[in-house]
Short mmCIF file of C-alpha atoms and ligand atoms in Angstrom, two decimals:
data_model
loop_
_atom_site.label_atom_id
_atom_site.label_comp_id
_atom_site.label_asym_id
_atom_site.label_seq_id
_atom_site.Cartn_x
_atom_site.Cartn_y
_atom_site.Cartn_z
CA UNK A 656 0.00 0.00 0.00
CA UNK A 657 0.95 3.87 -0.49
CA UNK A 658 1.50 5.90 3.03
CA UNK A 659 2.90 8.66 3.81
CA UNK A 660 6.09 8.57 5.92
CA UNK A 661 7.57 10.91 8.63
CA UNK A 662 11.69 10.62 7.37
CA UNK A 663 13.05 12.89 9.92
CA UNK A 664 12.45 16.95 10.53
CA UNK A 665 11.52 18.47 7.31
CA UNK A 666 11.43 14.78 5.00
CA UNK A 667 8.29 13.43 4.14
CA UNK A 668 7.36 10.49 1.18
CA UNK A 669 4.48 9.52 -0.36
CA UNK A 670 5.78 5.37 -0.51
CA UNK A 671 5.00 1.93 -0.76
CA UNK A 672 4.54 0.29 2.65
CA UNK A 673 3.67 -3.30 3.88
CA UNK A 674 -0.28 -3.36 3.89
CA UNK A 675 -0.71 -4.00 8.07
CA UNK A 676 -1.86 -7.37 9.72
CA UNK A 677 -4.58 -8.11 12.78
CA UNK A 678 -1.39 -8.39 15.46
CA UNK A 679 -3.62 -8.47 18.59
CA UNK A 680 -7.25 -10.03 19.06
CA UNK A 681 -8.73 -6.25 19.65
CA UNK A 682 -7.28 -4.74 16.63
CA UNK A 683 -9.26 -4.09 13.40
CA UNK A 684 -7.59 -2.93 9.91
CA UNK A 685 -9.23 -0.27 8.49
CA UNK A 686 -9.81 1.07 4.41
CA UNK A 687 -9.07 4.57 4.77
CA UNK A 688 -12.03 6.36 2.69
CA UNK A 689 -11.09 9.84 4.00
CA UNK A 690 -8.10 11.64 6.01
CA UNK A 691 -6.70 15.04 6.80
CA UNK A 692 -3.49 16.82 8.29
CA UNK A 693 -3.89 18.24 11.52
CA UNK A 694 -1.69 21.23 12.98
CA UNK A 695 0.20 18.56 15.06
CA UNK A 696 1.79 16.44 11.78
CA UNK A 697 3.54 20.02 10.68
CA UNK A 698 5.00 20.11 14.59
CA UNK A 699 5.88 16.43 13.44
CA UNK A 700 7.65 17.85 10.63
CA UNK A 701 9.40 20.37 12.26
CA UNK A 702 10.67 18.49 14.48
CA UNK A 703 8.58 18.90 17.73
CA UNK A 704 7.01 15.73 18.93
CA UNK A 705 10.25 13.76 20.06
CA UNK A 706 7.91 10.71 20.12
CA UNK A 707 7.71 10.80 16.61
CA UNK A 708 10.48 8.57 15.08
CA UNK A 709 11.76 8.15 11.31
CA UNK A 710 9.57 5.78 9.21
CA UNK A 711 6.35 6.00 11.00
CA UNK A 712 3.34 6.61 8.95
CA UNK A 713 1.69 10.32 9.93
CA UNK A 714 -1.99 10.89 10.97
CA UNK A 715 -4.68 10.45 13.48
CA UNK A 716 -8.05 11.62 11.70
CA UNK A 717 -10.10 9.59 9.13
CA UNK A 718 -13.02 7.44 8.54
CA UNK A 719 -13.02 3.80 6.53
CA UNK A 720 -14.13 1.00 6.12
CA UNK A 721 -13.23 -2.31 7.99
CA UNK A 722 -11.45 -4.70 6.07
CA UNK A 723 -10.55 -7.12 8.35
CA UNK A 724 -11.70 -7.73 12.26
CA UNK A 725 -9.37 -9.90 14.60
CA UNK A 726 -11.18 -12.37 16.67
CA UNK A 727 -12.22 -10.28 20.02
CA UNK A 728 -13.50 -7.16 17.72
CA UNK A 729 -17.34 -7.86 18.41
CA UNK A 730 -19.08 -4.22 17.49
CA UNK A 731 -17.53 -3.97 13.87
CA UNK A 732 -17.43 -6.63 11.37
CA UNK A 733 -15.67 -6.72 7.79
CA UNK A 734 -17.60 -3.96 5.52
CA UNK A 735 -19.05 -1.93 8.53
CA UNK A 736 -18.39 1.95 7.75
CA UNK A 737 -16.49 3.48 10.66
CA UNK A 738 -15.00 6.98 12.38
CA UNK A 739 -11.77 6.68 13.52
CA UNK A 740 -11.09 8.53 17.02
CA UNK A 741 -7.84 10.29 17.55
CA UNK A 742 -7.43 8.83 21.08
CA UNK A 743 -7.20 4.79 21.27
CA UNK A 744 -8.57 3.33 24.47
CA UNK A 745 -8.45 0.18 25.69
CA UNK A 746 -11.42 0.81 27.95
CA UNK A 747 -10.57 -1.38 30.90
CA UNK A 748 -7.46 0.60 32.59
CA UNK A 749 -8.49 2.92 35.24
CA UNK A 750 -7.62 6.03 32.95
CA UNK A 751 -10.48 4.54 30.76
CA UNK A 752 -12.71 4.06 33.46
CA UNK A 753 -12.61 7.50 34.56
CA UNK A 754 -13.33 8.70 30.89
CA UNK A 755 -9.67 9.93 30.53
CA UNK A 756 -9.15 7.81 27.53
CA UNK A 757 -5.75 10.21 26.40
CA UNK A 758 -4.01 8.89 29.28
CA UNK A 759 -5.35 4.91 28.34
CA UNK A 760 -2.21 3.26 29.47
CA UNK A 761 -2.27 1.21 26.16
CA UNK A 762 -3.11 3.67 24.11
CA UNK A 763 -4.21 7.59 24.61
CA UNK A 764 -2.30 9.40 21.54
CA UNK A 765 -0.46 6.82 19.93
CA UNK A 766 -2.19 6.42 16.12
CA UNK A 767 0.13 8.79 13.89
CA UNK A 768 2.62 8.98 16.86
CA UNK A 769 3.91 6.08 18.37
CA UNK A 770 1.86 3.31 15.98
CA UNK A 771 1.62 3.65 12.09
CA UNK A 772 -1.51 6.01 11.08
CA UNK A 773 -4.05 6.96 8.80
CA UNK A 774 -2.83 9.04 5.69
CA UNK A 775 -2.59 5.92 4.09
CA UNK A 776 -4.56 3.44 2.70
CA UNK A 777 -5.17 1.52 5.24
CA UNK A 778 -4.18 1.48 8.97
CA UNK A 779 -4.45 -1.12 11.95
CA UNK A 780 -6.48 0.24 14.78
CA UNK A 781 -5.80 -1.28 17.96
CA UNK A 782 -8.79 -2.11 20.78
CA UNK A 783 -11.02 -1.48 17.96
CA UNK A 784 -14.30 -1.72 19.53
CA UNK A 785 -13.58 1.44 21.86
CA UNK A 786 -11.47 3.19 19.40
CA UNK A 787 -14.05 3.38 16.08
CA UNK A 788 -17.52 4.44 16.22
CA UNK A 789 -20.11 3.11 13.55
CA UNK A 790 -21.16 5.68 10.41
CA UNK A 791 -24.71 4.85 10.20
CA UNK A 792 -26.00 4.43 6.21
CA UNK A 793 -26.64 8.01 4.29
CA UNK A 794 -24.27 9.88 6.70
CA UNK A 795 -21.68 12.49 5.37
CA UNK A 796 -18.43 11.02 5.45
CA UNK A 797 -16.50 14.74 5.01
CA UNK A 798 -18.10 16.40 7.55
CA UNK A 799 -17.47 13.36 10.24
CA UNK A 800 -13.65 13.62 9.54
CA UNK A 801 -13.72 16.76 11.90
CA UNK A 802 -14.92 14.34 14.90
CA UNK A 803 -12.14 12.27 14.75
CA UNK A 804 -9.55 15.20 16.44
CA UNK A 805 -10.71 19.06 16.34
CA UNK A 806 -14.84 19.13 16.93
CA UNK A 807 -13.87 17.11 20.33
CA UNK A 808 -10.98 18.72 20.95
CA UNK A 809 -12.29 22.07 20.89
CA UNK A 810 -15.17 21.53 22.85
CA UNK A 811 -13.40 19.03 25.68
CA UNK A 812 -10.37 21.15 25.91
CA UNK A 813 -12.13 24.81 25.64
CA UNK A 814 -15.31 25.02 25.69
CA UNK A 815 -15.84 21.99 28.50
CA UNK A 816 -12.86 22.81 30.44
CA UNK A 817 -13.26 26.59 30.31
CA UNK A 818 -17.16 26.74 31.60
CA UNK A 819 -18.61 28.75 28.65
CA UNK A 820 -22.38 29.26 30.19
CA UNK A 821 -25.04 31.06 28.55
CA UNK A 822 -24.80 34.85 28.62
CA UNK A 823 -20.78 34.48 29.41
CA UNK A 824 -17.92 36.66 27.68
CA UNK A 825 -15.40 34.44 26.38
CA UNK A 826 -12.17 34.86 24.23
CA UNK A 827 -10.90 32.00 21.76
CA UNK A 828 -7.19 33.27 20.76
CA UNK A 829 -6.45 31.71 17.91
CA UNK A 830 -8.71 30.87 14.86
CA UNK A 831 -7.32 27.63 12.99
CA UNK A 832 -9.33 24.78 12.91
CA UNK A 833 -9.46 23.88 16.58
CA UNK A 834 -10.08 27.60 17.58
CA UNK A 835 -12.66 27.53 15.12
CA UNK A 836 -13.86 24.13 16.33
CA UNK A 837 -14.07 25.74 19.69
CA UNK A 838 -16.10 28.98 18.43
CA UNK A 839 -18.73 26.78 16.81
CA UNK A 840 -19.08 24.32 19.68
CA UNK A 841 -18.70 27.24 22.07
CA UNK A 842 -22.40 27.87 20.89
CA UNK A 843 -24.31 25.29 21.81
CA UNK A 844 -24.32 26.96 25.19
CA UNK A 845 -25.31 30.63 24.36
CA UNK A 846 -22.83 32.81 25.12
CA UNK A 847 -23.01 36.74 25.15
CA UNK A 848 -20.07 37.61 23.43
CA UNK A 849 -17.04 35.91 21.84
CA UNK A 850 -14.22 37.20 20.84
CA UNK A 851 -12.11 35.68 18.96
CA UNK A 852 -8.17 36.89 18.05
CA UNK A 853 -5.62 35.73 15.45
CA UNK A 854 -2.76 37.36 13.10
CA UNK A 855 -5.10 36.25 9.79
CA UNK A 856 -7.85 38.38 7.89
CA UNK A 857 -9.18 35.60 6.34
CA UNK A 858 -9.36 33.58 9.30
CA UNK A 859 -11.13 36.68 11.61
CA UNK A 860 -13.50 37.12 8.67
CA UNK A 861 -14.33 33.00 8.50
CA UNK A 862 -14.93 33.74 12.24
CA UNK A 863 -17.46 36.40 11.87
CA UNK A 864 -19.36 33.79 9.38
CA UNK A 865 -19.19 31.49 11.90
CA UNK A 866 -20.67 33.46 14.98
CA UNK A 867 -18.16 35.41 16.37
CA UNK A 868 -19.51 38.53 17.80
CA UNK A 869 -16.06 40.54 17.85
CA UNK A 870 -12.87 39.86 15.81
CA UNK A 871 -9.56 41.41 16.43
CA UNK A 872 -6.05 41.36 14.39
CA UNK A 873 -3.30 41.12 17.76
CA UNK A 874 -0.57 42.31 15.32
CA UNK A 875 -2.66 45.71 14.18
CA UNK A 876 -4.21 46.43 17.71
CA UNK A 877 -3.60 46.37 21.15
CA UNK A 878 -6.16 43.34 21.95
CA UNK A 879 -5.76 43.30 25.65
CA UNK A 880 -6.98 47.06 26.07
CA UNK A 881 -9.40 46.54 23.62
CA UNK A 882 -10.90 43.76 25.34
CA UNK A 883 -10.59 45.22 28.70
CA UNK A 884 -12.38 48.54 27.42
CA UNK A 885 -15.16 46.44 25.87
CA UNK A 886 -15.83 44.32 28.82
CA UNK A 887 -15.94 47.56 30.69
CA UNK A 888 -12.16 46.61 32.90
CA UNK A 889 -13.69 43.11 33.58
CA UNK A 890 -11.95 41.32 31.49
CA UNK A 891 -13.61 37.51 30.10
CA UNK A 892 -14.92 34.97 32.02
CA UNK A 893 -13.34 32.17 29.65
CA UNK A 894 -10.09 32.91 27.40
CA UNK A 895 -9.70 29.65 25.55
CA UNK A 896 -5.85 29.42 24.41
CA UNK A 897 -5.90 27.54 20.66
CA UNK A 898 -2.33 28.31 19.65
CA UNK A 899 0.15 26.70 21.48
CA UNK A 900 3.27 30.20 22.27
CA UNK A 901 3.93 32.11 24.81
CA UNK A 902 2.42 35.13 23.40
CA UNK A 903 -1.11 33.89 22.95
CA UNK A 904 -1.14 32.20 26.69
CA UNK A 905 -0.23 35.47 28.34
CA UNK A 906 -2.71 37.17 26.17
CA UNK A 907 -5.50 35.11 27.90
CA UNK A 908 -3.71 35.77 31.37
CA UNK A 909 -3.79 39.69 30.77
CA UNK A 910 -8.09 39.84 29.54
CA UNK A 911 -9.19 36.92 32.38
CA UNK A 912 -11.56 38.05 34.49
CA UNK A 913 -12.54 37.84 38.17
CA UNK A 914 -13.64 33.91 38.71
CA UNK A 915 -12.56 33.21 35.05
CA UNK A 916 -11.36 29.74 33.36
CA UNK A 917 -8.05 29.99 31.17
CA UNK A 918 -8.80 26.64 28.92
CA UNK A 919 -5.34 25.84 27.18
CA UNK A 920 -5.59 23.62 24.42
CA UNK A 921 -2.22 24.63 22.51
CA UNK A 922 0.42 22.34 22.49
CA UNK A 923 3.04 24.04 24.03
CA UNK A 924 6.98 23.86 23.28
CA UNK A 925 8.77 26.66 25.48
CA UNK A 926 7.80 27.84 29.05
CA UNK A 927 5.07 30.38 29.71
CA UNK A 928 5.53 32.93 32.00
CA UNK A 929 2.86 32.96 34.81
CA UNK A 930 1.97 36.07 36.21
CA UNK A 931 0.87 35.32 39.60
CA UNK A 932 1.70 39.03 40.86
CA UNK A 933 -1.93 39.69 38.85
CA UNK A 934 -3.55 36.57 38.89
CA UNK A 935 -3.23 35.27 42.71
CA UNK A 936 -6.21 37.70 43.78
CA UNK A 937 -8.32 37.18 40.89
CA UNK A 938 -10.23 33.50 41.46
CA UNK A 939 -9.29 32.31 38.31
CA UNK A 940 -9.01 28.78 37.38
CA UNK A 941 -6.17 27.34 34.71
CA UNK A 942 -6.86 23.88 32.56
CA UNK A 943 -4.80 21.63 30.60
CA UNK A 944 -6.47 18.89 28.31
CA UNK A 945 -5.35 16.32 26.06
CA UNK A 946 -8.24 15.26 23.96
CA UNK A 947 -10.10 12.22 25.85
CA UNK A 948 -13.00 12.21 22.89
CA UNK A 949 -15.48 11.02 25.49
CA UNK A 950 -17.74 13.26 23.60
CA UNK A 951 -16.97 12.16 20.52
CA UNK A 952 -20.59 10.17 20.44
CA UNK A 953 -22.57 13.46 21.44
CA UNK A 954 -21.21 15.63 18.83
CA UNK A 955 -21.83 12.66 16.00
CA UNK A 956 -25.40 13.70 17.16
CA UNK A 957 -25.45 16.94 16.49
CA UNK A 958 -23.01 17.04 12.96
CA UNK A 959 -26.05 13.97 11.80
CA UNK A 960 -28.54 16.14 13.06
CA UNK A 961 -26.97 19.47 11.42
CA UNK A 962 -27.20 21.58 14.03
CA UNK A 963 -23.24 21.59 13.79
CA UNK A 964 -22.10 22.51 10.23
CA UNK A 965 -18.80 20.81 11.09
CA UNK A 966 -18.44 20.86 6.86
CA UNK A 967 -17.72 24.37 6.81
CA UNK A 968 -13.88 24.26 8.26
CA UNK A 969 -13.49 22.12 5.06
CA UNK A 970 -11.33 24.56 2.60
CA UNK A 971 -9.55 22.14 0.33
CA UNK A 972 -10.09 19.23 -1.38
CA UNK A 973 -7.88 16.35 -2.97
CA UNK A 974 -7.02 12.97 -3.73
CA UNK A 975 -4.49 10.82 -1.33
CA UNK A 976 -1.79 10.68 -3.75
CA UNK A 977 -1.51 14.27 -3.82
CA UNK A 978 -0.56 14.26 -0.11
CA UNK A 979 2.52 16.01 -0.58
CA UNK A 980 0.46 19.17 -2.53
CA UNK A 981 -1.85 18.73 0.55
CA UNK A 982 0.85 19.22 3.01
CA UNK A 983 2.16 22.51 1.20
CA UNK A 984 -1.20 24.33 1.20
CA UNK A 985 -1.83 23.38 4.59
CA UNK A 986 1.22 24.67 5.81
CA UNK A 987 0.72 27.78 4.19
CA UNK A 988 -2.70 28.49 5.17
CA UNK A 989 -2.59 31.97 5.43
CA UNK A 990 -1.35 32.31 2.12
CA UNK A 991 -3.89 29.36 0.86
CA UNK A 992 -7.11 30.58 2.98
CA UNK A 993 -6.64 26.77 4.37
CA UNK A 994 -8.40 25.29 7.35
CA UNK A 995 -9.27 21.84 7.05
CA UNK A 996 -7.98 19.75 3.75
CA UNK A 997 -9.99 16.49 3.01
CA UNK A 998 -8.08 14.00 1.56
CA UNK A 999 -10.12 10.85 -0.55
CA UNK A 1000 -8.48 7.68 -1.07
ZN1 ZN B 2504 -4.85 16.41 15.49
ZN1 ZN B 2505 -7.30 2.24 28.76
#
């Protein structure tokens, strides 16, 4: 089969691979139908994720079909039409039990990472029965791709974690996918006003369209003082971080209000600093989250019932092969207008 391969910081192919086997009871191979790069494979390809070693095959998003079941899979069968989660779980550790399935002690993070993954054309999913979720008949295979890694990851990480209630103020810094993920997600629960901050036109303007109340360019304007002069020196009552530097973490720190959440959901490579000469008085609260997808089943609900139009972060469209072309407009998605690229295979 054809996959593509991490080679090292900077070197990717589009090869020939060994098709994989069943090599536990639990596992299930997968026909990958549809995949898509995620802001984590380019910190793969610069170098970021140490766990990430030469010759593994890249991604964690997709949906397929089964091709082959091993003999304790008992949900899915051969031909059965499936999502593929981000996080694997094995559902029996007591990280599973407690619903933290991204700290599953035989799985969590590992497809795309420390197991081969899904931009290929097909890809062994281990603990299958917890790990896919069944596509009923009719359903729209594009707009489920976004429920494998950003629709829960925005709304468990931010919107979850930071406490967005109806009538609150809340800031989303940061308007890729998963910030965007977060904004439409962040609605389910009403709020007020959201803000929502990034360095890209294109991507503040998508965010209007997609119900942002308030958009601000941090590299024309002074965002904190805006924000504090619009929330009348209050400040938000959730600042959701969705980039992952310094910068945008001690933006959130400077607008939080009194009693406020700071959700992180960035992945982080340097230090932050932590300004508890402001902060200590203020009540706030700070999360951390690694994608558990425990409401990965809840959002399916509302995507099939289309009152989520997960479809719209969908910007680009082509065919597996043309991976490497995928890569390059995806990386330069300000340039591009990119948010989400579906490849089919
Ligand atoms: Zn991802
Ligand atoms: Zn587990």
């Amino acid at each position: 089969m054809k996959a593509l391969v991490y080679h090292g910081p900077g070197q990717k192919t589009w090869e020939e691979k060994p098709k994989p086997g069943i090599q536990q009871p639990s596992d299930a191979i997968v026909r990958i139908t549809k995949t898509t790069i995620c802001g984590t494979d380019l910190h793969i390809m610069k170098g970021d994720v140490a766990t990430v070693t030469p010759g593994r095959i890249l991604g964690h998003e997709g949906v397929g079909i089964i091709e082959e079941t091993g003999s304790a899979v008992t949900t899915f069968k051969k031909g059965d039409h499936v999502l593929i989660s981000c996080i694997t779980s094995c559902g029996k550790c007591d990280y599973c039990k407690k619903g933290m399935y991204s700290h599953c002690e035989k799985g969590g993070w590992i497809l795309g990472n420390l197991i081969d993954g899904t931009q290929a054309e097909f890809v062994r999913i281990p603990y299958a029965d917890n790990s896919l979720y069944p596509i009923p008949g009719g359903s729209d295979e594009e707009a489920l791709v976004m429920l494998s890694d950003i629709l829960p990851t925005g709304f468990e990480c931010g919107v979850l974690n930071g406490k967005v209630e109806p009538g609150s103020t809340i800031a989303i810094v940061g308007a890729g996918p998963v910030g965007l993920a977060a904004l439409l997600t962040a609605q389910f629960y009403s709020p007020a006003r959201i803000f929502l901050i990034d360095l890209d036109d294109n991507r503040l303007k998508v965010a209007a369209t997609f119900g942002a109340t308030d958009t601000f360019n941090s590299s024309k304007e002074n965002v904190a003082e805006r924000i504090m002069t619009l929330t009348g020196g209050r400040g938000v009552d959730t600042a959701i971080e969705a980039v992952g530097v310094p910068a945008t973490f001690q933006l959130c720190e400077s607008i939080i209000g009194p009693g406020g959440v700071i959700a992180n959901i960035g992945v982080h490579g340097k230090s932050v600093e932590l300004h508890l000469e402001e902060l200590w008085s203020k009540n706030i609260t700070i999360t951390t989250r690694l994608v558990d997808t425990v409401t990965t089943p809840m959002l399916f609900k509302t995507v099939q019932s289309q009152k989520l139009d997960a479809k719209k972060l969908i910007t680009h469209r082509f065919k597996l092969p043309q991976i490497l072309e995928a890569y390059d407009t995806f990386a330069n998605a300000g340039k591009e207008k990119a948010l989400k690229v579906i490849l089919e295979n």
